[in-house]
Short mmCIF file of C-alpha atoms and ligand atoms in Angstrom, two decimals:
data_model
loop_
_atom_site.label_atom_id
_atom_site.label_comp_id
_atom_site.label_asym_id
_atom_site.label_seq_id
_atom_site.Cartn_x
_atom_site.Cartn_y
_atom_site.Cartn_z
CA MET Z 24 16.88 -11.80 -9.85
CA ALA Z 25 19.69 -10.09 -8.06
CA LYS Z 26 18.70 -6.93 -10.36
CA GLN Z 27 15.49 -7.30 -8.00
CA GLU Z 28 17.57 -7.69 -4.86
CA ASP Z 29 19.90 -5.07 -5.36
CA LYS Z 30 17.46 -2.32 -6.22
CA PHE Z 31 15.16 -2.95 -3.06
CA LYS Z 32 18.32 -2.92 -1.10
CA ARG Z 33 18.78 0.44 -2.58
CA VAL Z 34 15.10 1.60 -2.06
CA ILE Z 35 15.67 0.49 1.88
CA SER Z 36 18.70 2.44 2.28
CA HIS Z 37 18.01 5.61 0.72
CA ALA Z 38 14.56 5.64 2.91
CA LYS Z 39 16.88 5.58 5.31
CA GLU Z 40 19.11 8.04 4.05
CA TYR Z 41 17.01 10.50 2.93
CA GLY Z 42 14.44 10.58 6.62
CA TYR Z 43 12.00 8.38 4.96
CA VAL Z 44 11.71 5.08 6.90
CA PHE Z 45 14.29 4.12 9.74
CA GLN Z 46 14.27 0.79 11.44
CA SER Z 47 12.63 1.17 14.80
CA SER Z 48 14.73 1.68 17.88
CA GLU Z 49 17.72 1.52 15.73
CA ILE Z 50 20.02 2.35 18.93
CA TYR Z 51 18.59 -1.30 20.69
CA ASP Z 52 19.88 -2.72 17.23
CA GLY Z 53 16.16 -2.47 15.99
CA LEU Z 54 12.97 -4.75 16.62
CA SER Z 55 12.03 -7.37 14.10
CA ALA Z 56 9.39 -5.84 11.13
CA VAL Z 57 8.16 -2.79 13.17
CA TYR Z 58 9.54 0.30 11.62
CA ASP Z 59 9.87 4.94 12.23
CA TYR Z 60 8.60 7.09 9.75
CA ALA Z 61 11.50 10.24 9.29
CA GLN Z 62 10.17 14.02 8.96
CA ASN Z 63 10.00 13.39 5.65
CA GLY Z 64 8.24 10.15 5.65
CA VAL Z 65 5.70 11.16 8.15
CA ALA Z 66 5.15 13.90 5.58
CA LEU Z 67 4.25 11.44 2.31
CA LYS Z 68 2.31 9.23 4.39
CA LYS Z 69 0.43 11.85 5.35
CA ASN Z 70 -0.05 12.82 1.87
CA ILE Z 71 -1.00 9.65 0.91
CA ARG Z 72 -3.71 8.67 3.27
CA GLU Z 73 -5.50 11.97 2.69
CA TYR Z 74 -5.13 11.59 -1.12
CA TRP Z 75 -7.29 7.67 0.07
CA TRP Z 76 -9.28 9.80 2.37
CA LYS Z 77 -10.76 12.73 -0.09
CA ALA Z 78 -11.05 10.05 -2.84
CA MET Z 79 -13.19 7.88 -0.67
CA VAL Z 80 -14.77 10.34 2.06
CA GLN Z 81 -14.66 13.58 1.17
CA LEU Z 82 -16.02 13.10 -2.61
CA ASN Z 83 -18.71 10.36 -2.14
CA GLU Z 84 -21.78 12.31 -0.19
CA ASN Z 85 -22.50 8.97 0.84
CA ILE Z 86 -19.53 8.11 2.96
CA VAL Z 87 -18.25 8.28 6.26
CA GLY Z 88 -15.79 8.58 8.33
CA LEU Z 89 -14.82 6.84 11.66
CA ASP Z 90 -11.79 6.91 14.20
CA SER Z 91 -12.69 3.16 16.30
CA ALA Z 92 -10.22 2.25 19.39
CA ILE Z 93 -7.34 0.12 18.67
CA PHE Z 94 -8.66 -2.09 22.03
CA MET Z 95 -12.09 -3.96 21.61
CA HIS Z 96 -14.08 -5.86 23.35
CA PRO Z 97 -12.52 -9.35 22.96
CA THR Z 98 -16.24 -10.88 22.38
CA THR Z 99 -15.11 -9.05 18.72
CA TRP Z 100 -12.67 -11.51 18.27
CA LYS Z 101 -14.95 -14.53 18.78
CA ALA Z 102 -17.60 -13.21 16.42
CA SER Z 103 -15.41 -11.77 14.03
CA GLY Z 104 -13.56 -15.54 13.57
CA HIS Z 105 -9.97 -14.46 14.63
CA VAL Z 106 -9.50 -15.82 17.24
CA ASP Z 107 -10.29 -19.61 15.91
CA ALA Z 108 -9.37 -18.64 12.26
CA PHE Z 109 -6.88 -15.88 11.37
CA SER Z 110 -3.75 -18.31 11.56
CA ASP Z 111 -1.23 -18.71 9.04
CA PRO Z 112 0.10 -21.96 7.98
CA LEU Z 113 4.02 -22.25 9.09
CA ILE Z 114 6.58 -24.55 8.37
CA ASP Z 115 10.20 -24.85 10.56
CA ASN Z 116 13.45 -25.25 8.40
CA LYS Z 117 15.65 -28.32 10.63
CA ASP Z 118 18.50 -27.22 9.89
CA SER Z 119 18.34 -23.54 9.17
CA LYS Z 120 15.74 -23.97 12.44
CA LYS Z 121 14.31 -20.86 10.13
CA ARG Z 122 10.22 -20.36 10.21
CA TYR Z 123 8.35 -20.08 7.22
CA ARG Z 124 5.13 -19.62 5.98
CA ALA Z 125 3.92 -22.68 4.01
CA ASP Z 126 1.72 -20.91 1.62
CA VAL Z 127 4.33 -17.91 0.71
CA LEU Z 128 7.03 -20.48 0.64
CA VAL Z 129 4.97 -22.02 -2.46
CA GLU Z 130 3.40 -18.81 -3.86
CA ASP Z 131 7.71 -17.34 -3.91
CA TYR Z 132 7.58 -20.69 -6.24
CA VAL Z 133 4.73 -19.79 -8.46
CA ALA Z 134 6.59 -15.84 -8.96
CA LYS Z 135 9.61 -17.53 -9.68
CA LEU Z 136 7.56 -19.01 -12.94
CA ASP Z 137 6.22 -15.81 -13.78
CA ASN Z 138 9.47 -14.14 -13.46
CA LYS Z 139 10.45 -16.33 -16.10
CA ILE Z 140 6.89 -16.19 -18.50
CA GLU Z 141 7.91 -12.26 -18.36
CA LYS Z 142 11.50 -13.04 -19.42
CA GLU Z 143 10.37 -15.04 -22.89
CA VAL Z 144 8.42 -11.78 -23.33
CA LYS Z 145 11.01 -9.65 -23.48
CA LYS Z 146 13.33 -11.81 -25.53
CA ALA Z 147 10.48 -12.33 -27.86
CA ALA Z 148 9.99 -8.01 -28.20
CA LYS Z 149 13.27 -7.56 -28.40
CA ARG Z 150 13.64 -10.46 -31.17
CA PHE Z 151 10.51 -9.65 -32.97
CA GLY Z 152 10.88 -5.22 -32.75
CA ASP Z 153 8.22 -3.47 -33.42
CA ALA Z 154 5.73 -7.03 -35.01
CA PHE Z 155 5.79 -8.15 -31.73
CA ASN Z 156 2.73 -8.89 -30.49
CA LYS Z 157 2.49 -9.53 -26.44
CA ASP Z 158 -1.01 -11.27 -26.18
CA GLU Z 159 -0.74 -13.31 -28.88
CA PHE Z 160 2.80 -14.81 -27.89
CA LEU Z 161 1.43 -15.23 -24.31
CA ALA Z 162 -1.48 -17.06 -25.55
CA THR Z 163 0.27 -19.41 -28.52
CA ASN Z 164 4.25 -20.10 -27.16
CA GLN Z 165 4.70 -23.31 -25.44
CA ARG Z 166 7.50 -22.08 -23.06
CA VAL Z 167 5.20 -20.12 -21.81
CA LEU Z 168 2.17 -22.10 -21.25
CA GLY Z 169 4.12 -24.27 -19.49
CA TYR Z 170 4.86 -22.67 -17.43
CA LYS Z 171 1.68 -20.46 -16.79
CA GLU Z 172 0.06 -23.71 -16.53
CA LYS Z 173 2.28 -25.00 -14.42
CA GLY Z 174 1.57 -22.31 -11.56
CA ASP Z 175 -2.18 -22.55 -11.91
CA ALA Z 176 -2.08 -26.43 -11.21
CA ILE Z 177 0.64 -25.12 -8.09
CA LEU Z 178 -1.77 -22.11 -7.05
CA LYS Z 179 -4.64 -24.22 -7.39
CA ARG Z 180 -4.07 -27.33 -5.08
CA LEU Z 181 -2.61 -24.69 -2.76
CA GLY Z 182 -6.15 -23.23 -2.69
CA GLN Z 183 -7.84 -26.74 -2.15
CA SER Z 184 -5.42 -28.31 0.40
CA LEU Z 185 -5.84 -24.78 2.65
CA GLU Z 186 -9.57 -24.84 2.02
CA LYS Z 187 -9.74 -28.09 3.86
CA GLU Z 188 -7.40 -27.34 6.34
CA ASP Z 189 -4.92 -30.58 5.12
CA LEU Z 190 -1.40 -29.27 6.43
CA ALA Z 191 0.15 -32.86 5.36
CA ASP Z 192 -0.84 -32.20 2.13
CA VAL Z 193 0.65 -28.14 1.84
CA LYS Z 194 3.76 -30.04 2.92
CA ALA Z 195 3.68 -32.70 0.32
CA LEU Z 196 3.07 -30.53 -2.45
CA ILE Z 197 6.59 -28.30 -0.86
CA GLU Z 198 8.15 -31.55 -0.51
CA GLU Z 199 7.27 -32.53 -4.46
CA LEU Z 200 8.45 -29.40 -5.87
CA GLU Z 201 11.82 -29.87 -3.99
CA ILE Z 202 11.46 -25.81 -2.34
CA ALA Z 203 15.08 -25.22 -0.26
CA CYS Z 204 15.33 -22.78 2.15
CA PRO Z 205 16.11 -19.72 0.61
CA LEU Z 206 18.70 -19.12 3.65
CA SER Z 207 20.31 -22.53 3.91
CA GLY Z 208 19.41 -24.66 0.47
CA SER Z 209 17.97 -27.36 3.10
CA LYS Z 210 15.09 -28.90 2.60
CA ASN Z 211 14.40 -30.57 5.63
CA TRP Z 212 11.11 -29.41 6.71
CA THR Z 213 8.52 -29.35 9.99
CA ASP Z 214 5.02 -30.62 9.22
CA VAL Z 215 3.34 -27.59 9.06
CA LYS Z 216 1.03 -26.03 11.24
CA GLN Z 217 -1.01 -22.89 12.18
CA PHE Z 218 -0.28 -19.74 14.67
CA ASN Z 219 -2.39 -17.59 15.13
CA LEU Z 220 -0.95 -13.68 14.23
CA MET Z 221 -3.16 -12.26 17.23
CA PHE Z 222 -0.88 -9.82 19.35
CA GLY Z 223 -2.48 -10.88 23.24
CA THR Z 224 -2.11 -7.99 25.84
CA LYS Z 225 -3.94 -7.47 29.54
CA LEU Z 226 -6.47 -4.40 30.08
CA GLY Z 227 -6.35 -3.00 34.47
CA ALA Z 228 -4.13 -2.70 36.92
CA SER Z 229 -3.96 -5.92 39.61
CA ALA Z 230 -3.52 -9.31 38.33
CA GLU Z 231 -7.00 -10.52 39.82
CA ASN Z 232 -9.07 -8.13 37.23
CA THR Z 233 -7.40 -7.91 33.86
CA MET Z 234 -9.28 -8.71 30.92
CA ASP Z 235 -7.30 -10.36 28.10
CA LEU Z 236 -7.40 -8.12 25.57
CA TYR Z 237 -6.27 -7.93 21.43
CA LEU Z 238 -4.62 -5.19 20.11
CA ARG Z 239 -6.50 -5.27 16.56
CA PRO Z 240 -5.36 -7.19 13.92
CA GLU Z 241 -7.65 -5.59 10.79
CA THR Z 242 -9.27 -1.70 11.72
CA ALA Z 243 -12.67 -3.47 10.15
CA GLN Z 244 -14.33 -4.41 13.43
CA GLY Z 245 -14.22 -0.86 14.70
CA ILE Z 246 -16.48 -0.19 11.14
CA PHE Z 247 -19.22 -2.89 11.71
CA VAL Z 248 -19.54 -2.77 15.52
CA ASN Z 249 -20.35 1.01 15.13
CA PHE Z 250 -22.64 0.27 12.16
CA LEU Z 251 -26.14 1.34 14.15
CA ASN Z 252 -24.35 4.14 15.43
CA VAL Z 253 -23.65 5.81 12.64
CA GLN Z 254 -26.54 4.47 10.32
CA LYS Z 255 -28.63 6.20 13.08
CA THR Z 256 -26.66 9.30 14.13
CA GLY Z 257 -25.96 10.03 10.07
CA ARG Z 258 -29.28 9.39 9.22
CA MET Z 259 -27.56 7.17 6.37
CA LYS Z 260 -30.06 4.63 3.73
CA ILE Z 261 -28.17 1.76 2.09
CA PRO Z 262 -26.25 1.85 0.18
CA PHE Z 263 -23.75 3.76 2.18
CA GLY Z 264 -20.31 3.38 3.73
CA ILE Z 265 -18.02 3.65 6.34
CA ALA Z 266 -14.46 4.38 6.07
CA GLN Z 267 -10.84 4.67 8.13
CA THR Z 268 -7.64 4.96 8.91
CA GLY Z 269 -5.43 3.49 12.02
CA LYS Z 270 -2.60 0.79 13.42
CA ALA Z 271 -3.22 -2.71 12.69
CA PHE Z 272 -1.37 -5.67 15.00
CA ARG Z 273 -0.33 -8.66 13.36
CA ASN Z 274 2.41 -11.78 14.79
CA GLU Z 275 4.19 -12.66 11.65
CA ILE Z 276 6.04 -14.71 11.10
CA VAL Z 277 7.89 -13.76 7.78
CA ALA Z 278 8.27 -10.60 8.14
CA ARG Z 279 11.33 -9.78 6.19
CA GLN Z 280 10.24 -7.38 3.38
CA PHE Z 281 11.04 -4.16 5.08
CA ILE Z 282 7.39 -2.08 5.37
CA PHE Z 283 5.45 -4.62 2.94
CA ARG Z 284 4.78 -7.22 5.98
CA MET Z 285 4.87 -5.32 9.28
CA ARG Z 286 3.79 -6.88 12.79
CA GLU Z 287 2.40 -3.10 13.48
CA PHE Z 288 1.03 -1.10 9.53
CA GLU Z 289 -1.53 1.11 9.31
CA GLN Z 290 -4.87 -0.14 7.14
CA MET Z 291 -7.14 2.62 5.15
CA GLU Z 292 -10.79 0.76 4.96
CA MET Z 293 -14.20 1.01 3.73
CA GLN Z 294 -17.00 -1.12 4.65
CA PHE Z 295 -20.32 -0.19 2.15
CA PHE Z 296 -23.14 -1.85 3.38
CA ILE Z 297 -25.52 -2.89 0.39
CA LYS Z 298 -28.72 -4.42 0.00
CA PRO Z 299 -28.26 -8.36 0.03
CA GLY Z 300 -28.58 -9.56 -3.65
CA THR Z 301 -26.26 -6.72 -5.12
CA GLN Z 302 -23.09 -7.83 -4.40
CA LEU Z 303 -21.54 -8.47 -7.64
CA ASP Z 304 -22.96 -5.35 -8.91
CA TRP Z 305 -20.55 -3.05 -5.87
CA PHE Z 306 -17.87 -5.56 -5.98
CA LYS Z 307 -17.36 -5.00 -10.37
CA HIS Z 308 -17.78 -0.90 -8.98
CA TRP Z 309 -15.38 -0.86 -6.38
CA LYS Z 310 -13.03 -3.15 -8.32
CA GLU Z 311 -12.78 -0.29 -10.78
CA THR Z 312 -13.41 2.48 -8.61
CA ARG Z 313 -10.33 1.41 -6.84
CA MET Z 314 -8.26 0.79 -9.62
CA LYS Z 315 -8.83 4.17 -11.08
CA TRP Z 316 -7.33 6.06 -8.12
CA HIS Z 317 -4.13 4.23 -8.40
CA LEU Z 318 -4.22 4.42 -11.89
CA SER Z 319 -4.63 8.52 -11.40
CA LEU Z 320 -1.21 8.87 -10.28
CA GLY Z 321 0.59 7.88 -12.89
CA MET Z 322 2.39 4.90 -11.41
CA GLY Z 323 2.06 2.68 -15.04
CA GLN Z 324 -0.77 1.05 -15.57
CA ASP Z 325 1.47 -1.81 -16.24
CA ASN Z 326 2.66 -2.04 -12.62
CA TYR Z 327 -1.03 -3.27 -11.39
CA ARG Z 328 -2.96 -6.59 -12.03
CA PHE Z 329 -5.40 -7.86 -10.49
CA HIS Z 330 -5.85 -11.16 -8.35
CA ASP Z 331 -9.05 -12.85 -8.26
CA HIS Z 332 -8.76 -15.37 -4.97
CA GLU Z 333 -8.95 -19.16 -5.23
CA LYS Z 334 -9.25 -19.46 -1.93
CA LEU Z 335 -11.72 -17.10 -0.18
CA ALA Z 336 -11.17 -15.90 3.60
CA HIS Z 337 -13.76 -17.14 6.20
CA TYR Z 338 -16.19 -13.89 5.84
CA ALA Z 339 -15.99 -13.56 1.53
CA ASP Z 340 -18.18 -14.53 -1.46
CA ALA Z 341 -15.57 -13.09 -3.95
CA ALA Z 342 -12.78 -11.56 -3.47
CA THR Z 343 -9.73 -9.95 -5.77
CA ASP Z 344 -6.79 -8.59 -4.68
CA ILE Z 345 -5.33 -5.32 -6.51
CA GLU Z 346 -1.59 -6.44 -7.03
CA PHE Z 347 1.79 -4.04 -7.32
CA ARG Z 348 4.50 -4.74 -9.01
CA PHE Z 349 7.33 -3.98 -5.55
CA PRO Z 350 11.29 -4.34 -6.48
CA PHE Z 351 9.88 -7.78 -5.16
CA GLY Z 352 7.28 -8.92 -7.84
CA PHE Z 353 3.85 -8.68 -8.62
CA LYS Z 354 2.25 -8.35 -4.52
CA GLU Z 355 -1.05 -7.71 -2.96
CA LEU Z 356 -1.34 -3.90 -2.38
CA GLU Z 357 -5.00 -3.75 -1.92
CA GLY Z 358 -7.77 -6.35 -0.97
CA ILE Z 359 -11.71 -6.00 -2.32
CA HIS Z 360 -13.91 -8.14 -0.45
CA SER Z 361 -17.25 -8.88 -0.73
CA ARG Z 362 -17.97 -10.01 3.06
CA THR Z 363 -22.10 -10.94 2.52
CA ASP Z 364 -23.55 -10.57 5.98
CA PHE Z 365 -21.11 -12.59 7.96
CA ASP Z 366 -19.85 -10.08 10.14
CA LEU Z 367 -22.82 -8.33 11.39
CA LYS Z 368 -24.61 -11.74 11.39
CA ALA Z 369 -21.53 -12.52 13.87
CA HIS Z 370 -22.18 -9.47 15.53
CA GLU Z 371 -25.88 -9.93 16.55
CA GLU Z 372 -25.27 -13.41 17.94
CA HIS Z 373 -22.49 -12.21 19.86
CA SER Z 374 -23.89 -9.11 21.09
CA GLY Z 375 -27.60 -10.02 21.39
CA LYS Z 376 -28.38 -6.71 19.82
CA LYS Z 377 -29.93 -6.46 16.42
CA LEU Z 378 -27.51 -4.81 13.45
CA GLN Z 379 -29.95 -4.24 10.87
CA PHE Z 380 -31.75 -1.49 8.37
CA PHE Z 381 -35.60 -0.69 8.39
CA ASP Z 382 -35.73 -0.53 4.32
CA HIS Z 383 -38.87 2.18 3.93
CA GLU Z 384 -39.32 0.76 0.27
CA ASP Z 385 -39.57 -2.75 0.65
CA ASN Z 386 -40.98 -2.32 3.54
CA LYS Z 387 -39.04 -4.82 5.72
CA SER Z 388 -35.56 -5.05 8.05
CA TYR Z 389 -32.55 -6.92 7.22
CA VAL Z 390 -29.00 -7.18 7.44
CA PRO Z 391 -27.27 -5.48 5.21
CA TYR Z 392 -24.11 -7.04 2.92
CA VAL Z 393 -21.30 -5.64 2.90
CA LEU Z 394 -18.36 -4.95 0.18
CA GLU Z 395 -15.10 -3.86 2.04
CA THR Z 396 -11.99 -2.60 0.38
CA SER Z 397 -8.70 -2.77 2.01
CA ILE Z 398 -5.13 -0.71 1.76
CA GLY Z 399 -1.92 -0.96 3.42
CA LEU Z 400 -1.15 2.28 3.87
CA ASP Z 401 2.41 1.76 4.28
CA ARG Z 402 2.88 -1.08 1.25
CA MET Z 403 0.72 2.08 -0.49
CA PHE Z 404 4.32 4.03 0.49
CA LEU Z 405 6.55 0.81 -0.17
CA ALA Z 406 4.43 1.46 -4.12
CA VAL Z 407 5.02 4.83 -4.54
CA PHE Z 408 8.67 5.53 -3.16
CA SER Z 409 9.65 2.34 -4.99
CA ASN Z 410 8.82 3.27 -7.92
CA ALA Z 411 9.96 6.83 -7.79
CA LEU Z 412 13.93 5.51 -6.77
CA GLN Z 413 15.24 6.23 -10.23
CA GLU Z 414 19.04 5.89 -11.73
CA GLU Z 415 19.17 7.88 -14.80
CA GLU Z 416 21.82 8.31 -17.18
CA LEU Z 417 22.71 11.84 -17.82
CA GLU Z 418 23.55 13.54 -21.15
CA ASN Z 419 26.95 14.09 -20.25
CA GLY Z 420 27.97 10.87 -19.46
CA SER Z 421 26.81 11.20 -15.54
CA THR Z 422 23.60 9.59 -13.44
CA ARG Z 423 21.61 11.17 -11.07
CA THR Z 424 19.79 9.62 -8.59
CA VAL Z 425 15.77 11.37 -8.37
CA LEU Z 426 12.89 10.24 -6.64
CA LYS Z 427 10.13 10.92 -8.80
CA LEU Z 428 7.14 10.83 -6.68
CA PRO Z 429 3.84 11.79 -7.50
CA ALA Z 430 4.00 15.57 -7.05
CA VAL Z 431 0.36 15.53 -4.99
CA LEU Z 432 1.71 13.37 -2.49
CA ALA Z 433 6.20 14.82 -2.89
CA PRO Z 434 6.79 15.23 0.58
CA ILE Z 435 8.04 19.02 0.05
CA LYS Z 436 6.76 20.68 -3.11
CA ALA Z 437 9.42 23.59 -3.45
CA ALA Z 438 12.52 23.68 -2.20
CA ILE Z 439 13.39 27.86 -2.55
CA LEU Z 440 17.48 28.45 -3.56
CA PRO Z 441 19.67 31.84 -3.29
CA LEU Z 442 22.10 31.53 -5.90
CA VAL Z 443 24.96 32.99 -3.41
CA LYS Z 444 24.81 33.35 -0.04
CA LYS Z 445 25.06 37.12 -0.34
CA ASP Z 446 24.41 40.38 -1.64
CA GLY Z 447 20.96 39.93 -0.46
CA LEU Z 448 19.85 37.04 -2.71
CA PRO Z 449 19.24 35.00 0.81
CA GLU Z 450 16.36 37.87 2.60
CA VAL Z 451 14.54 37.49 -1.21
CA ALA Z 452 14.39 33.58 -0.73
CA ARG Z 453 13.56 33.68 2.76
CA LYS Z 454 10.63 36.03 1.68
CA ILE Z 455 9.09 34.24 -1.01
CA MET Z 456 9.38 30.79 1.66
CA ASP Z 457 7.65 32.74 3.67
CA ASP Z 458 4.70 33.26 1.34
CA LEU Z 459 4.50 29.80 -0.09
CA LYS Z 460 5.26 28.14 3.44
CA TRP Z 461 1.15 29.39 4.08
CA ASP Z 462 0.38 26.91 0.67
CA PHE Z 463 2.87 24.30 1.01
CA GLU Z 464 5.99 22.54 2.38
CA VAL Z 465 8.63 24.36 1.03
CA THR Z 466 12.35 24.01 2.81
CA TYR Z 467 15.02 26.38 1.90
CA ASP Z 468 18.20 25.68 1.03
CA GLU Z 469 21.77 27.77 0.85
CA LYS Z 470 24.84 25.61 1.06
CA ASP Z 471 26.37 24.19 -2.17
CA ALA Z 472 26.81 24.95 -5.57
CA VAL Z 473 23.26 24.85 -6.89
CA GLY Z 474 23.78 22.18 -8.88
CA ARG Z 475 24.55 19.90 -5.99
CA ARG Z 476 21.64 21.93 -4.02
CA TYR Z 477 19.50 20.33 -7.45
CA ARG Z 478 20.66 16.97 -6.94
CA ARG Z 479 19.67 17.12 -3.16
CA GLN Z 480 16.65 17.90 -4.23
CA ASP Z 481 15.81 15.77 -7.08
CA ALA Z 482 17.04 12.90 -4.61
CA ASN Z 483 14.74 14.14 -1.83
CA GLY Z 484 11.46 13.54 -4.07
CA THR Z 485 11.29 17.97 -4.21
CA PRO Z 486 9.20 18.34 -7.32
CA PHE Z 487 10.27 22.42 -7.81
CA CYS Z 488 13.23 24.05 -7.36
CA ILE Z 489 12.58 28.02 -7.11
CA THR Z 490 17.10 30.06 -7.91
CA VAL Z 491 17.10 33.50 -6.63
CA ASP Z 492 19.39 35.27 -8.35
CA HIS Z 493 21.42 38.19 -9.01
CA ASP Z 494 18.11 39.29 -11.75
CA THR Z 495 15.97 38.76 -9.71
CA LEU Z 496 16.41 41.44 -7.66
CA ASP Z 497 15.74 43.88 -11.06
CA ASP Z 498 13.37 42.11 -12.48
CA ASN Z 499 11.18 40.06 -9.37
CA SER Z 500 12.05 36.69 -11.34
CA VAL Z 501 13.08 33.65 -10.51
CA THR Z 502 14.55 30.33 -12.28
CA ILE Z 503 12.09 27.09 -11.86
CA ARG Z 504 13.11 23.90 -12.01
CA HIS Z 505 11.50 20.76 -12.91
CA ARG Z 506 12.27 17.61 -11.52
CA ASP Z 507 11.49 15.21 -13.63
CA THR Z 508 12.84 16.80 -16.72
CA MET Z 509 15.50 19.42 -15.67
CA GLU Z 510 13.63 21.86 -17.61
CA GLN Z 511 14.22 25.75 -15.89
CA GLN Z 512 12.06 28.94 -16.62
CA ARG Z 513 11.69 31.67 -15.77
CA VAL Z 514 8.93 32.89 -14.35
CA LYS Z 515 7.73 36.00 -12.23
CA ILE Z 516 7.97 35.87 -8.28
CA SER Z 517 4.04 36.48 -8.18
CA GLU Z 518 3.19 33.28 -10.50
CA LEU Z 519 5.07 30.64 -8.74
CA LYS Z 520 2.02 30.01 -5.89
CA GLU Z 521 -0.51 29.19 -9.65
CA ILE Z 522 2.08 27.38 -11.12
CA ILE Z 523 2.55 24.93 -8.37
CA SER Z 524 -0.69 24.84 -7.40
CA LYS Z 525 -1.39 23.67 -10.59
CA GLU Z 526 0.87 20.78 -11.03
CA VAL Z 527 0.13 19.58 -6.61
CA SER Z 528 -3.51 19.91 -5.99
CA MET Z 529 -4.80 16.75 -4.86
CA LYS Z 530 -8.10 18.52 -7.15
CA SER Z 531 -5.89 18.33 -10.68
CA TRP Z 532 -4.73 14.63 -9.98
CA LEU Z 533 -8.15 13.47 -8.05
CA MET Z 534 -9.95 14.51 -11.79
CA LYS Z 535 -7.74 12.28 -13.24
CA MET Z 536 -10.21 9.13 -11.88
N1 GAP I 630 -9.93 -6.26 6.95
C1 GAP I 630 -9.74 -7.16 5.56
C2 GAP I 630 -7.95 -7.10 6.03
O1 GAP I 630 -7.56 -6.58 6.55
P1 GAP I 630 -5.71 -8.00 4.27
O2 GAP I 630 -6.19 -8.65 2.82
O3 GAP I 630 -5.65 -9.14 5.41
O4 GAP I 630 -7.96 -8.09 5.01
C3 GAP I 630 -5.34 -5.62 4.12
O5 GAP I 630 -5.40 -7.05 4.69
C4 GAP I 630 -3.76 -4.71 3.63
O6 GAP I 630 -3.54 -4.64 4.73
C5 GAP I 630 -3.64 -5.53 2.13
O7 GAP I 630 -3.81 -6.11 0.64
C6 GAP I 630 -2.10 -4.91 2.67
O8 GAP I 630 -1.62 -3.96 1.74
C7 GAP I 630 -2.20 -4.60 4.38
N2 GAP I 630 -1.30 -5.31 5.17
C8 GAP I 630 -1.77 -6.79 5.75
N3 GAP I 630 -1.16 -6.94 6.21
C9 GAP I 630 -0.06 -6.07 6.62
C10 GAP I 630 1.29 -6.25 7.38
N4 GAP I 630 1.95 -6.95 7.64
N5 GAP I 630 1.97 -4.72 7.46
C11 GAP I 630 1.63 -3.99 6.18
N6 GAP I 630 0.75 -4.07 5.51
C12 GAP I 630 -0.14 -5.50 5.92
#
């Protein structure tokens, strides 16, 4: 656990030190759970967004984009159920005065059981060596089965209590498990209460004429209310999808995990409109497709898992999370929900407008069902960044900090380094940079010894360093150094574009899907 916490602290400090993520309004001591993306962070975020957009919109002729407003008519949120049901169960510790999400306290308890299982697996793998069969071990080891059974029973009871709104039982569960406040160790809890997560604001100039609004808590509703506009103007036929990326706002109770849970964050959502009755086939399709997208980035199959929901949201008839192994354990990265016709029907009722599709094949109109994929851009950023940050022991006994970002997402693709600041080398390096900058984000660095510059670029996540030396002046060749292997190659300047392009082009990465 301490190791996990150390790793997470390193992630946060590295993100700051290398210009990826800053605390918002830091000079005023910051604002809790609100962050700013710095020079490198904004580029990494843009690349992740683009990687998603290409996979969802550009490569699917039946999915189109949208950019709806953050402010929406307040009835939207009545119709969607957010006014009545978008709340978290909160509990306060009477001694530390700290507020927690009751369900998260219980889930963290279960995560500790999962950690114990992982420890057992590691121990057994060490003991049995090559003969170790992980699946068999998980299915037969009594201690592992005990942890698993206990965890499953706890989550089942939690799911049922939340479903029935039985908050007294959620408190009873916390007490039975003897869960203590992580800060003070106290077990002196208040009752569990529901807390609505939407931020309210007002529209209008004078006190008499204001209208109460909400900052949107998800981008999805902007898609639903535009369903018919897009379908008609785009002459879309079912099945078709509408995708958008944009800010969402939630007054989160537990907001301690850096950019994992923020109060202002960005979502990348796609609503796929389908014929009623086909939802389970599409659910399976999008589960597989989205997992392939994640795996195409090469961050390791073992770092992902599905978590099918016991407790379904008020709008869903099937739901799963794609969970990622963050530095603090497996947590939700993306949600895939079969939302039925809940949203469109609710908007029909509240607006009095029909939101239906006329199916020429069946010669009838219906309210489409919806399959949703929804991923947090900031959470994806944290997954990519934390997975990339590594400390490596080198052969000479020294260590290097390297940010092994997938090259396709790296903010800067190549650094151009003149070996020395004289003899015409900077001029050649600048010329190379001026040529490459039309195709890639590149940077120029002439300060310090070249070894130190390599380390700086490693820590920054730059996949290539291109060094210009005295031989370059004679033979137009440079040294290209690969971040992950530290391998160095002598190549012609004229070959650089092709070499870099092969490694960083979105096409070659997305083709792995
Ligand atoms: N439209 C469905 C929806 O909003 P959700 O599971 O509440 O579903 C979808 O959110 C995704 O948005 C999550 O999987 C997560 O990646 C991201 N997300 C949700 N709340 C977040 C927060 N407070 N901070 C950062 N990302 C968040």
